[in-house]
């Protein structure tokens, strides 16, 4: 036992061999004269910096100046320790009667920025190789670098906790309706959109909000998926919130928040915070690019993105996406005048009426695809035909139904009747996915035409396009064959009309257990498989992806499930379906291209699983692309 509190020739301190906040190569630490170890961290006395180069003002008395000899010895030792452990060290020391004693050394905790800088600089200094450098950064940590965070010095009054659905930090005024969010933002306000849950009609408001907060829904709920795609901070499934749309209030633990009140969200931790908290924007340094290029040199998996706008596609491409793995076309159906045409189609009594409405949508869809193909030139773009049940495109609140009736020149009763007729007890197991295309082939036709017209146009402008048309939610080979025939007939016709030849693929999502079980049959019709692990998880577990948040928290607390299966792929169960489908598919087509486009495509542990079962690519939201690139490289190193 040595003592640092035996007089003024004694001291104790902690130090890092490099700056744990920035990674800068400088010896950095604090000490106290005549003190015990805990005094430094207890905050009772203010510790002083160990050396002159790190002090913030000249009045600070450094160890270097008051005890130069032990200080110099400490410098020699810290260098030796770092050279031995080949990593940044967190050390504790005591000086007893002028003599230095080392108490402890361990690899130091660090911020993401520091982890990246230290890894790259240690490689450049010849201490570690590139593979070790790539393993030194936790992929999930990169989130800290890609999104804004709260100023670490700011005070935070946490009022409740939900699911950390989309990372980042956001601060803004509460609004309860998506259209109001748009109006407020137009007036220059920062807003947080607070909803019981979101639906596709809220896209406009979600797009402009700084953050999104919902009372219901899990990690793959609409709010969570869309927010991650947009890179917008989101806290979902916050069960403690009582939201009253009429009164425009949100109540938590007895405290009432009104429209216009400031709140802040920490989407990385799932925190809801009272009031305004300062945020700091992310900065990507050169070291980040260096580390990512090393990861790219190692990984085997391709990394694509889930994106449905030219803007998001560009963001993802800048983050290193090598194509689009999922373009959800329904998101495009809500913007501007399109929703009117969509509703006209839904209300139509016969095929002729539907075709009439679809003809109005065609130019919009063509422009959408044109923009996306252009942003992703030379890279594959997987476009999925319409997936959600049609009732999602109709308003459910009377006020909006009234508005729709007026706009369409029909009675409120007619709107209500249509909404009623589309009601399903289990919409996620209902009339959606390829089932829509089977019953209304004209929808698939319109989408296939829009895709190919855009592709031919770009090809004739000299832009290289690689369209991959994907049929969702198939459970049988016959469903895929049916939709594939519709697609092929249209796209061949368009190419003939335009006199342009475009190579394309027609594949399918594997997101129903039966499709996985019969993958050898399905593969006969498919150019590629993309695993929709959100639905596959939902259907394998029998947990509704929109409601499971209610009990999964308790499952976690009680240790019933090791992880939220909607975040990290359940390798034991759902993973078996994936692995089996890859094997069965490739038994028929050895080169069958396989990927994943469920939310798991951006989860590091799930990415490693995808590498191990031999998928060709993972696809994730734009802001998770760097995370997936790093995780894919680590999967190679770990499984050598
Ligand atoms: C999925 O089910 O995994 C998927 C990607 O499709 P969506 O989330 O749109 O249902
Ligand atoms: Mg799905």
PDB file of C-alpha atoms and ligand atoms in Angstrom, residues 326 328 384 387 428 432 472-473 509-511 531-536 538-539 545 597-598, ligand 2:
ATOM      1  CA  UNK A 326     -34.926  -1.336 -51.157  1.00  0.00           C
ATOM      2  CA  UNK A 328     -40.326   1.544 -50.933  1.00  0.00           C
ATOM      3  CA  UNK A 384     -40.282  -2.793 -54.733  1.00  0.00           C
ATOM      4  CA  UNK A 387     -46.649  -3.193 -50.445  1.00  0.00           C
ATOM      5  CA  UNK A 428     -50.275  -6.854 -41.819  1.00  0.00           C
ATOM      6  CA  UNK A 432     -51.013  -6.247 -49.056  1.00  0.00           C
ATOM      7  CA  UNK A 472     -42.949  -8.143 -51.921  1.00  0.00           C
ATOM      8  CA  UNK A 473     -44.511 -10.601 -49.529  1.00  0.00           C
ATOM      9  CA  UNK A 509     -38.536 -10.491 -51.028  1.00  0.00           C
ATOM     10  CA  UNK A 510     -38.369 -13.465 -48.725  1.00  0.00           C
ATOM     11  CA  UNK A 511     -40.352 -12.261 -45.727  1.00  0.00           C
ATOM     12  CA  UNK A 531     -34.716 -10.974 -47.048  1.00  0.00           C
ATOM     13  CA  UNK A 532     -37.342  -8.706 -45.515  1.00  0.00           C
ATOM     14  CA  UNK A 533     -36.424  -9.566 -41.983  1.00  0.00           C
ATOM     15  CA  UNK A 534     -38.870  -7.089 -40.443  1.00  0.00           C
ATOM     16  CA  UNK A 535     -41.827  -9.096 -41.691  1.00  0.00           C
ATOM     17  CA  UNK A 536     -39.952 -12.382 -41.444  1.00  0.00           C
ATOM     18  CA  UNK A 538     -42.928 -10.612 -37.249  1.00  0.00           C
ATOM     19  CA  UNK A 539     -44.237 -13.778 -38.833  1.00  0.00           C
ATOM     20  CA  UNK A 545     -43.955  -5.350 -35.313  1.00  0.00           C
ATOM     21  CA  UNK A 597     -33.223  -5.174 -46.601  1.00  0.00           C
ATOM     22  CA  UNK A 598     -34.934  -5.426 -43.219  1.00  0.00           C
TER      23      UNK A 598
HETATM   24 MG1  LIG B   2     -41.904  -6.229 -45.414  1.00  0.00          MG
END
